[in-house]
Amino acid sequence: MSKKAELLEAIAGKNRGLLANEIDNVRVLSAIQQLEDINPTRKPLEAQDLLEGDWRLLYTTSKSILGLDRFPLFNLGQIYQSIRVSQAKVYNIAEITGLPMLEGLVSVAATFEPVSETRVSVAFERSIIGLQRFFSYNTPKKFIQQIESGKKFLPFDFKIDRPEQKGWLEITYLDEDMRIGRGNEGNVFVLTKEASALMA
């Protein structure tokens, strides 16, 4: 079994990390480290074609992301991170599922700036929260197109203008369909690249 297959097996059934216990986390982190050791893209920020696109979260240790699942009657749906290299933009999109017609959406837009061959600094700029049906939400790609066109999403669409709302992300593994990152708060992120046809 390849190192990549071992990681996918380790995270299978863990619901992005929501169902993972400490033993699971140790197993996953060990599989991540082994895959990072054979990273085929040593300078990921130069591999723009690989970075560009819409990525779906497979696993994370981030409590702030997994905490979105704590609301009564609602569950954390798919989570995406979309990278637009030419604009130096990143969009985090979390779908919230639950009662019919009340499916929600939590999105944060940020800019990024390379600080090394593997690390970017991230500055959060805008937060959007609301019901998917009010946003005519269909896919992350179309939602981002609406954001980039200048559309405002009332009532909860606000600018983030606080210096502390910054961080960094280290890209420790990158290939055609998998990306692994480590953040400034010590969290790990495993994502898979979505086929463009599915995101249109």
mmCIF file of C-alpha atoms in Angstrom, residues 92-187:
data_model
loop_
_atom_site.group_PDB
_atom_site.id
_atom_site.type_symbol
_atom_site.label_atom_id
_atom_site.label_comp_id
_atom_site.label_asym_id
_atom_site.label_seq_id
_atom_site.Cartn_x
_atom_site.Cartn_y
_atom_site.Cartn_z
ATOM 1 C CA ASN A 92 -12.813 29.195 2.867
ATOM 2 C CA ILE A 93 -16.384 27.939 2.505
ATOM 3 C CA ALA A 94 -18.221 25.739 5.027
ATOM 4 C CA GLU A 95 -21.631 24.353 4.185
ATOM 5 C CA ILE A 96 -24.014 23.873 7.116
ATOM 6 C CA THR A 97 -26.758 21.288 6.695
ATOM 7 C CA GLY A 98 -29.858 20.682 8.774
ATOM 8 C CA LEU A 99 -33.488 21.631 8.532
ATOM 9 C CA PRO A 100 -34.865 21.886 4.963
ATOM 10 C CA MET A 101 -34.586 25.389 3.500
ATOM 11 C CA LEU A 102 -32.331 26.435 6.385
ATOM 12 C CA GLU A 103 -29.026 25.144 5.040
ATOM 13 C CA GLY A 104 -26.360 27.652 5.941
ATOM 14 C CA LEU A 105 -23.045 28.924 4.688
ATOM 15 C CA VAL A 106 -20.003 30.358 6.456
ATOM 16 C CA SER A 107 -17.323 31.879 4.235
ATOM 17 C CA VAL A 108 -14.127 33.817 4.828
ATOM 18 C CA ALA A 109 -12.125 35.520 2.081
ATOM 19 C CA ALA A 110 -8.443 36.248 2.525
ATOM 20 C CA THR A 111 -5.364 37.363 0.642
ATOM 21 C CA PHE A 112 -2.087 35.480 0.789
ATOM 22 C CA GLU A 113 1.530 36.427 0.242
ATOM 23 C CA PRO A 114 4.421 33.989 -0.201
ATOM 24 C CA VAL A 115 7.104 34.331 2.468
ATOM 25 C CA SER A 116 9.141 31.270 1.435
ATOM 26 C CA GLU A 117 9.006 28.451 -1.116
ATOM 27 C CA THR A 118 6.478 26.578 1.031
ATOM 28 C CA ARG A 119 4.798 29.156 3.283
ATOM 29 C CA VAL A 120 2.283 31.950 2.773
ATOM 30 C CA SER A 121 1.103 34.607 5.172
ATOM 31 C CA VAL A 122 -2.672 34.962 5.187
ATOM 32 C CA ALA A 123 -4.681 38.106 5.946
ATOM 33 C CA PHE A 124 -8.433 37.608 6.457
ATOM 34 C CA GLU A 125 -10.484 40.345 4.807
ATOM 35 C CA ARG A 126 -14.162 39.447 4.582
ATOM 36 C CA SER A 127 -16.675 37.192 6.296
ATOM 37 C CA ILE A 128 -20.052 36.082 4.899
ATOM 38 C CA ILE A 129 -22.669 34.167 6.899
ATOM 39 C CA GLY A 130 -26.199 33.295 5.875
ATOM 40 C CA LEU A 131 -28.645 30.865 4.350
ATOM 41 C CA GLN A 132 -27.689 29.163 1.115
ATOM 42 C CA ARG A 133 -31.057 29.844 -0.499
ATOM 43 C CA PHE A 134 -30.746 33.585 0.099
ATOM 44 C CA PHE A 135 -27.364 33.520 -1.646
ATOM 45 C CA SER A 136 -28.619 31.307 -4.498
ATOM 46 C CA TYR A 137 -25.733 29.077 -3.482
ATOM 47 C CA ASN A 138 -25.005 26.223 -5.851
ATOM 48 C CA THR A 139 -21.290 25.487 -5.896
ATOM 49 C CA PRO A 140 -18.173 27.116 -4.387
ATOM 50 C CA LYS A 141 -17.006 28.172 -7.841
ATOM 51 C CA LYS A 142 -20.203 30.065 -8.662
ATOM 52 C CA PHE A 143 -20.339 31.573 -5.173
ATOM 53 C CA ILE A 144 -16.794 32.895 -5.565
ATOM 54 C CA GLN A 145 -17.706 34.334 -8.955
ATOM 55 C CA GLN A 146 -20.467 36.278 -7.212
ATOM 56 C CA ILE A 147 -18.025 37.548 -4.579
ATOM 57 C CA GLU A 148 -15.501 38.616 -7.201
ATOM 58 C CA SER A 149 -18.214 40.450 -9.149
ATOM 59 C CA GLY A 150 -18.684 42.728 -6.132
ATOM 60 C CA LYS A 151 -21.979 41.314 -4.909
ATOM 61 C CA LYS A 152 -22.949 41.985 -1.283
ATOM 62 C CA PHE A 153 -24.593 39.216 0.744
ATOM 63 C CA LEU A 154 -26.862 40.751 3.369
ATOM 64 C CA PRO A 155 -27.339 40.753 6.281
ATOM 65 C CA PHE A 156 -24.038 39.251 7.486
ATOM 66 C CA ASP A 157 -21.356 40.339 5.017
ATOM 67 C CA PHE A 158 -18.691 42.351 6.728
ATOM 68 C CA LYS A 159 -15.104 43.437 6.332
ATOM 69 C CA ILE A 160 -12.487 42.019 8.683
ATOM 70 C CA ASP A 161 -10.255 44.905 9.625
ATOM 71 C CA ARG A 162 -8.333 43.651 12.621
ATOM 72 C CA PRO A 163 -4.539 43.245 12.523
ATOM 73 C CA GLU A 164 -4.724 40.088 14.638
ATOM 74 C CA GLN A 165 -6.787 38.333 11.960
ATOM 75 C CA LYS A 166 -3.690 37.021 10.237
ATOM 76 C CA GLY A 167 -1.878 33.749 10.109
ATOM 77 C CA TRP A 168 0.325 31.562 7.976
ATOM 78 C CA LEU A 169 0.028 28.254 6.178
ATOM 79 C CA GLU A 170 2.842 25.876 5.315
ATOM 80 C CA ILE A 171 2.210 23.617 2.320
ATOM 81 C CA THR A 172 3.969 20.395 3.219
ATOM 82 C CA TYR A 173 2.670 18.113 0.459
ATOM 83 C CA LEU A 174 1.236 18.786 -2.979
ATOM 84 C CA ASP A 175 0.415 16.611 -5.964
ATOM 85 C CA GLU A 176 -2.280 16.527 -8.648
ATOM 86 C CA ASP A 177 -5.146 15.830 -6.279
ATOM 87 C CA MET A 178 -3.938 16.116 -2.668
ATOM 88 C CA ARG A 179 -2.628 18.982 -0.569
ATOM 89 C CA ILE A 180 -1.474 18.911 3.040
ATOM 90 C CA GLY A 181 -0.926 22.057 5.049
ATOM 91 C CA ARG A 182 0.080 23.047 8.564
ATOM 92 C CA GLY A 183 -1.157 26.281 10.106
ATOM 93 C CA ASN A 184 0.217 28.756 12.601
ATOM 94 C CA GLU A 185 -1.976 27.320 15.375
ATOM 95 C CA GLY A 186 -0.461 23.860 14.956
ATOM 96 C CA ASN A 187 -3.339 22.375 12.995
#
